[in-house]
GROMACS .gro file of N, CA, C and O in nm:
model
  320
    1VAL      N    1   1.794  -0.371   1.021
    1VAL     CA    2   1.767  -0.266   1.117
    1VAL      C    3   1.678  -0.325   1.225
    1VAL      O    4   1.583  -0.397   1.195
    2VAL      N    5   1.710  -0.293   1.349
    2VAL     CA    6   1.632  -0.342   1.463
    2VAL      C    7   1.587  -0.221   1.543
    2VAL      O    8   1.666  -0.132   1.573
    3THR      N    9   1.458  -0.218   1.578
    3THR     CA   10   1.408  -0.116   1.670
    3THR      C   11   1.376  -0.186   1.801
    3THR      O   12   1.330  -0.299   1.803
    4HIS      N   13   1.401  -0.120   1.911
    4HIS     CA   14   1.384  -0.179   2.043
    4HIS      C   15   1.280  -0.100   2.121
    4HIS      O   16   1.288   0.023   2.128
    5ASP      N   17   1.186  -0.171   2.179
    5ASP     CA   18   1.089  -0.107   2.267
    5ASP      C   19   1.153  -0.089   2.404
    5ASP      O   20   1.258  -0.147   2.433
    6ALA      N   21   1.093  -0.012   2.490
    6ALA     CA   22   1.146   0.010   2.624
    6ALA      C   23   1.087  -0.094   2.719
    6ALA      O   24   0.981  -0.075   2.776
    7ALA      N   25   1.155  -0.207   2.732
    7ALA     CA   26   1.114  -0.313   2.823
    7ALA      C   27   1.240  -0.384   2.870
    7ALA      O   28   1.348  -0.366   2.812
    8ASP      N   29   1.228  -0.465   2.974
    8ASP     CA   30   1.347  -0.531   3.031
    8ASP      C   31   1.423  -0.612   2.927
    8ASP      O   32   1.545  -0.605   2.919
    9PHE      N   33   1.354  -0.691   2.846
    9PHE     CA   34   1.421  -0.771   2.744
    9PHE      C   35   1.497  -0.682   2.647
    9PHE      O   36   1.608  -0.713   2.605
   10ASN      N   37   1.439  -0.571   2.614
   10ASN     CA   38   1.499  -0.484   2.513
   10ASN      C   39   1.619  -0.407   2.564
   10ASN      O   40   1.700  -0.360   2.485
   11PHE      N   41   1.634  -0.395   2.695
   11PHE     CA   42   1.757  -0.337   2.746
   11PHE      C   43   1.875  -0.424   2.704
   11PHE      O   44   1.979  -0.374   2.665
   12TRP      N   45   1.857  -0.554   2.710
   12TRP     CA   46   1.963  -0.646   2.670
   12TRP      C   47   1.974  -0.659   2.519
   12TRP      O   48   2.085  -0.668   2.465
   13SER      N   49   1.863  -0.661   2.449
   13SER     CA   50   1.871  -0.676   2.304
   13SER      C   51   1.940  -0.557   2.240
   13SER      O   52   2.008  -0.571   2.138
   14ALA      N   53   1.924  -0.440   2.296
   14ALA     CA   54   1.989  -0.321   2.240
   14ALA      C   55   2.142  -0.331   2.249
   14ALA      O   56   2.212  -0.281   2.163
   15TYR      N   57   2.191  -0.398   2.352
   15TYR     CA   58   2.335  -0.415   2.367
   15TYR      C   59   2.388  -0.537   2.292
   15TYR      O   60   2.499  -0.536   2.241
   16ALA      N   61   2.310  -0.643   2.287
   16ALA     CA   62   2.358  -0.770   2.234
   16ALA      C   63   2.335  -0.789   2.085
   16ALA      O   64   2.405  -0.866   2.021
   17TRP      N   65   2.235  -0.721   2.027
   17TRP     CA   66   2.204  -0.739   1.886
   17TRP      C   67   2.299  -0.655   1.803
   17TRP      O   68   2.302  -0.532   1.816
   18PRO      N   69   2.378  -0.715   1.715
   18PRO     CA   70   2.475  -0.636   1.639
   18PRO      C   71   2.409  -0.545   1.536
   18PRO      O   72   2.304  -0.577   1.481
   19ALA      N   73   2.470  -0.431   1.514
   19ALA     CA   74   2.424  -0.336   1.412
   19ALA      C   75   2.532  -0.328   1.305
   19ALA      O   76   2.648  -0.307   1.337
   20TYR      N   77   2.494  -0.345   1.181
   20TYR     CA   78   2.590  -0.348   1.071
   20TYR      C   79   2.582  -0.224   0.981
   20TYR      O   80   2.643  -0.222   0.875
   21ARG      N   81   2.504  -0.126   1.021
   21ARG     CA   82   2.492  -0.004   0.941
   21ARG      C   83   2.466   0.112   1.037
   21ARG      O   84   2.418   0.091   1.148
   22PRO      N   85   2.493   0.234   0.996
   22PRO     CA   86   2.458   0.348   1.080
   22PRO      C   87   2.308   0.347   1.109
   22PRO      O   88   2.228   0.317   1.019
   23ALA      N   89   2.271   0.377   1.228
   23ALA     CA   90   2.130   0.374   1.272
   23ALA      C   91   2.068   0.237   1.251
   23ALA      O   92   1.950   0.226   1.226
   24GLY      N   93   2.147   0.133   1.265
   24GLY     CA   94   2.097  -0.003   1.248
   24GLY      C   95   2.029  -0.057   1.372
   24GLY      O   96   1.966  -0.162   1.369
   25SER      N   97   2.042   0.013   1.484
   25SER     CA   98   1.977  -0.027   1.609
   25SER      C   99   1.916   0.099   1.669
   25SER      O  100   1.986   0.188   1.715
   26LEU      N  101   1.784   0.107   1.667
   26LEU     CA  102   1.713   0.227   1.712
   26LEU      C  103   1.648   0.200   1.847
   26LEU      O  104   1.571   0.106   1.862
   27TRP      N  105   1.677   0.284   1.943
   27TRP     CA  106   1.636   0.264   2.081
   27TRP      C  107   1.590   0.396   2.141
   27TRP      O  108   1.650   0.499   2.113
   28PRO      N  109   1.486   0.396   2.225
   28PRO     CA  110   1.439   0.522   2.284
   28PRO      C  111   1.523   0.566   2.403
   28PRO      O  112   1.475   0.571   2.516
   29TRP      N  113   1.651   0.594   2.382
   29TRP     CA  114   1.741   0.630   2.491
   29TRP      C  115   1.685   0.749   2.569
   29TRP      O  116   1.649   0.850   2.513
   30GLY      N  117   1.680   0.731   2.698
   30GLY     CA  118   1.641   0.841   2.786
   30GLY      C  119   1.493   0.866   2.798
   30GLY      O  120   1.451   0.940   2.886
   31SER      N  121   1.411   0.806   2.712
   31SER     CA  122   1.268   0.837   2.721
   31SER      C  123   1.186   0.722   2.778
   31SER      O  124   1.076   0.744   2.826
   32ALA      N  125   1.236   0.599   2.772
   32ALA     CA  126   1.167   0.480   2.825
   32ALA      C  127   1.022   0.474   2.780
   32ALA      O  128   0.929   0.458   2.857
   33THR      N  129   1.001   0.488   2.651
   33THR     CA  130   0.868   0.495   2.594
   33THR      C  131   0.820   0.358   2.550
   33THR      O  132   0.871   0.302   2.453
   34LEU      N  133   0.720   0.303   2.619
   34LEU     CA  134   0.658   0.178   2.573
   34LEU      C  135   0.580   0.209   2.446
   34LEU      O  136   0.515   0.312   2.435
   35GLY      N  137   0.586   0.117   2.352
   35GLY     CA  138   0.518   0.137   2.225
   35GLY      C  139   0.606   0.201   2.119
   35GLY      O  140   0.560   0.232   2.010
   36PHE      N  141   0.733   0.219   2.145
   36PHE     CA  142   0.826   0.284   2.053
   36PHE      C  143   0.865   0.192   1.937
   36PHE      O  144   0.885   0.239   1.825
   37GLY      N  145   0.875   0.062   1.962
   37GLY     CA  146   0.935  -0.031   1.867
   37GLY      C  147   0.865  -0.042   1.732
   37GLY      O  148   0.928  -0.026   1.627
   38LEU      N  149   0.737  -0.072   1.731
   38LEU     CA  150   0.666  -0.095   1.606
   38LEU      C  151   0.652   0.030   1.519
   38LEU      O  152   0.686   0.027   1.401
   39PRO      N  153   0.605   0.144   1.571
   39PRO     CA  154   0.596   0.262   1.485
   39PRO      C  155   0.733   0.308   1.432
   39PRO      O  156   0.743   0.353   1.318
   40THR      N  157   0.836   0.291   1.512
   40THR     CA  158   0.970   0.327   1.467
   40THR      C  159   1.017   0.233   1.357
   40THR      O  160   1.081   0.276   1.261
   41ALA      N  161   0.983   0.105   1.369
   41ALA     CA  162   1.017   0.009   1.263
   41ALA      C  163   0.947   0.045   1.133
   41ALA      O  164   1.007   0.036   1.025
   42ILE      N  165   0.822   0.085   1.141
   42ILE     CA  166   0.749   0.125   1.021
   42ILE      C  167   0.814   0.249   0.960
   42ILE      O  168   0.835   0.257   0.839
   43GLY      N  169   0.848   0.347   1.042
   43GLY     CA  170   0.915   0.467   0.992
   43GLY      C  171   1.050   0.435   0.930
   43GLY      O  172   1.086   0.491   0.826
   44ALA      N  173   1.126   0.344   0.990
   44ALA     CA  174   1.255   0.305   0.933
   44ALA      C  175   1.237   0.235   0.799
   44ALA      O  176   1.312   0.260   0.705
   45ALA      N  177   1.135   0.149   0.789
   45ALA     CA  178   1.108   0.080   0.663
   45ALA      C  179   1.071   0.179   0.553
   45ALA      O  180   1.116   0.165   0.439
   46VAL      N  181   0.993   0.280   0.586
   46VAL     CA  182   0.957   0.382   0.488
   46VAL      C  183   1.081   0.462   0.448
   46VAL      O  184   1.106   0.487   0.329
   47ALA      N  185   1.162   0.500   0.547
   47ALA     CA  186   1.283   0.579   0.519
   47ALA      C  187   1.381   0.502   0.432
   47ALA      O  188   1.452   0.562   0.352
   48LEU      N  189   1.384   0.369   0.446
   48LEU     CA  190   1.476   0.287   0.368
   48LEU      C  191   1.413   0.239   0.238
   48LEU      O  192   1.469   0.155   0.168
   49GLY      N  193   1.295   0.289   0.206
   49GLY     CA  194   1.230   0.258   0.080
   49GLY      C  195   1.177   0.116   0.070
   49GLY      O  196   1.154   0.067  -0.041
   50GLY      N  197   1.159   0.049   0.183
   50GLY     CA  198   1.109  -0.088   0.180
   50GLY      C  199   1.210  -0.188   0.128
   50GLY      O  200   1.175  -0.301   0.097
   51GLU      N  201   1.336  -0.147   0.117
   51GLU     CA  202   1.441  -0.232   0.061
   51GLU      C  203   1.509  -0.320   0.165
   51GLU      O  204   1.566  -0.423   0.132
   52VAL      N  205   1.508  -0.277   0.291
   52VAL     CA  206   1.580  -0.346   0.397
   52VAL      C  207   1.481  -0.398   0.499
   52VAL      O  208   1.392  -0.325   0.542
   53PRO      N  209   1.492  -0.526   0.539
   53PRO     CA  210   1.401  -0.576   0.643
   53PRO      C  211   1.427  -0.506   0.776
   53PRO      O  212   1.541  -0.476   0.810
   54VAL      N  213   1.320  -0.481   0.850
   54VAL     CA  214   1.328  -0.415   0.979
   54VAL      C  215   1.260  -0.504   1.082
   54VAL      O  216   1.150  -0.553   1.058
   55VAL      N  217   1.326  -0.524   1.195
   55VAL     CA  218   1.273  -0.606   1.303
   55VAL      C  219   1.238  -0.516   1.421
   55VAL      O  220   1.320  -0.434   1.462
   56ALA      N  221   1.119  -0.531   1.476
   56ALA     CA  222   1.079  -0.459   1.596
   56ALA      C  223   1.083  -0.556   1.713
   56ALA      O  224   1.007  -0.651   1.718
   57ALA      N  225   1.176  -0.533   1.805
   57ALA     CA  226   1.186  -0.615   1.926
   57ALA      C  227   1.098  -0.551   2.033
   57ALA      O  228   1.130  -0.445   2.084
   58CYS      N  229   0.985  -0.617   2.061
   58CYS     CA  230   0.886  -0.561   2.154
   58CYS      C  231   0.843  -0.665   2.256
   58CYS      O  232   0.838  -0.783   2.224
   59GLY      N  233   0.806  -0.618   2.370
   59GLY     CA  234   0.737  -0.704   2.466
   59GLY      C  235   0.589  -0.699   2.437
   59GLY      O  236   0.542  -0.622   2.353
   60ASP      N  237   0.512  -0.780   2.509
   60ASP     CA  238   0.368  -0.784   2.483
   60ASP      C  239   0.300  -0.651   2.516
   60ASP      O  240   0.215  -0.604   2.442
   61GLY      N  241   0.340  -0.588   2.624
   61GLY     CA  242   0.276  -0.461   2.662
   61GLY      C  243   0.306  -0.350   2.565
   61GLY      O  244   0.217  -0.280   2.518
   62GLY      N  245   0.433  -0.332   2.531
   62GLY     CA  246   0.472  -0.228   2.436
   62GLY      C  247   0.411  -0.250   2.299
   62GLY      O  248   0.368  -0.156   2.233
   63PHE      N  249   0.405  -0.377   2.256
   63PHE     CA  250   0.344  -0.407   2.126
   63PHE      C  251   0.196  -0.373   2.126
   63PHE      O  252   0.144  -0.317   2.030
   64LEU      N  253   0.126  -0.403   2.237
   64LEU     CA  254  -0.018  -0.380   2.239
   64LEU      C  255  -0.054  -0.231   2.240
   64LEU      O  256  -0.165  -0.196   2.203
   65PHE      N  257   0.039  -0.144   2.279
   65PHE     CA  258   0.011  -0.001   2.271
   65PHE      C  259  -0.009   0.043   2.126
   65PHE      O  260  -0.086   0.136   2.099
   66THR      N  261   0.061  -0.022   2.033
   66THR     CA  262   0.058   0.023   1.894
   66THR      C  263   0.033  -0.091   1.795
   66THR      O  264   0.064  -0.078   1.676
   67ALA      N  265  -0.025  -0.201   1.840
   67ALA     CA  266  -0.045  -0.319   1.755
   67ALA      C  267  -0.126  -0.287   1.630
   67ALA      O  268  -0.103  -0.346   1.524
   68MET      N  269  -0.218  -0.193   1.641
   68MET     CA  270  -0.301  -0.160   1.524
   68MET      C  271  -0.219  -0.102   1.410
   68MET      O  272  -0.261  -0.105   1.295
   69GLU      N  273  -0.099  -0.053   1.438
   69GLU     CA  274  -0.013   0.002   1.333
   69GLU      C  275   0.046  -0.108   1.245
   69GLU      O  276   0.098  -0.078   1.138
   70LEU      N  277   0.037  -0.232   1.288
   70LEU     CA  278   0.082  -0.342   1.204
   70LEU      C  279   0.002  -0.346   1.074
   70LEU      O  280   0.055  -0.380   0.969
   71ALA      N  281  -0.125  -0.305   1.080
   71ALA     CA  282  -0.207  -0.297   0.959
   71ALA      C  283  -0.150  -0.195   0.861
   71ALA      O  284  -0.160  -0.212   0.740
   72THR      N  285  -0.088  -0.088   0.911
   72THR     CA  286  -0.025   0.012   0.825
   72THR      C  287   0.090  -0.050   0.747
   72THR      O  288   0.103  -0.029   0.626
   73ALA      N  289   0.172  -0.129   0.817
   73ALA     CA  290   0.285  -0.194   0.750
   73ALA      C  291   0.237  -0.291   0.643
   73ALA      O  292   0.292  -0.297   0.533
   74VAL      N  293   0.132  -0.366   0.673
   74VAL     CA  294   0.078  -0.462   0.576
   74VAL      C  295   0.018  -0.390   0.457
   74VAL      O  296   0.039  -0.428   0.341
   75ALA      N  297  -0.058  -0.284   0.483
   75ALA     CA  298  -0.124  -0.210   0.374
   75ALA      C  299  -0.023  -0.151   0.276
   75ALA      O  300  -0.053  -0.138   0.157
   76HIS      N  301   0.094  -0.116   0.324
   76HIS     CA  302   0.196  -0.054   0.239
   76HIS      C  303   0.303  -0.153   0.195
   76HIS      O  304   0.400  -0.114   0.131
   77GLY      N  305   0.288  -0.281   0.232
   77GLY     CA  306   0.383  -0.383   0.191
   77GLY      C  307   0.523  -0.362   0.245
   77GLY      O  308   0.621  -0.394   0.178
   78LEU      N  309   0.533  -0.310   0.367
   78LEU     CA  310   0.664  -0.282   0.425
   78LEU      C  311   0.721  -0.406   0.492
   78LEU      O  312   0.648  -0.481   0.557
   79PRO      N  313   0.851  -0.431   0.478
   79PRO     CA  314   0.914  -0.550   0.536
   79PRO      C  315   0.943  -0.534   0.685
   79PRO      O  316   1.057  -0.524   0.728
   80VAL      N  317   0.838  -0.528   0.766
   80VAL     CA  318   0.852  -0.514   0.911
   80VAL      C  319   0.812  -0.645   0.974
   80VAL      O  320   0.708  -0.700   0.944
   0.00000   0.00000   0.00000
């Protein structure tokens, strides 16, 4: 599962990165929300029971909006 932040790089990654399962590519369509990638990846990892690795494709700005949430993923042993 890949989550995409709203940044120029992620416009392309959302189209080019293949998805092999329903909801395998999560993108903030229509909202252009910076900081979407990491918290959404954590939520996807929780929803999938920590069984499936989740990748958050973020730029530096979007990541820094929510970087402190990386501690949440580590504390719960989530594969993000």
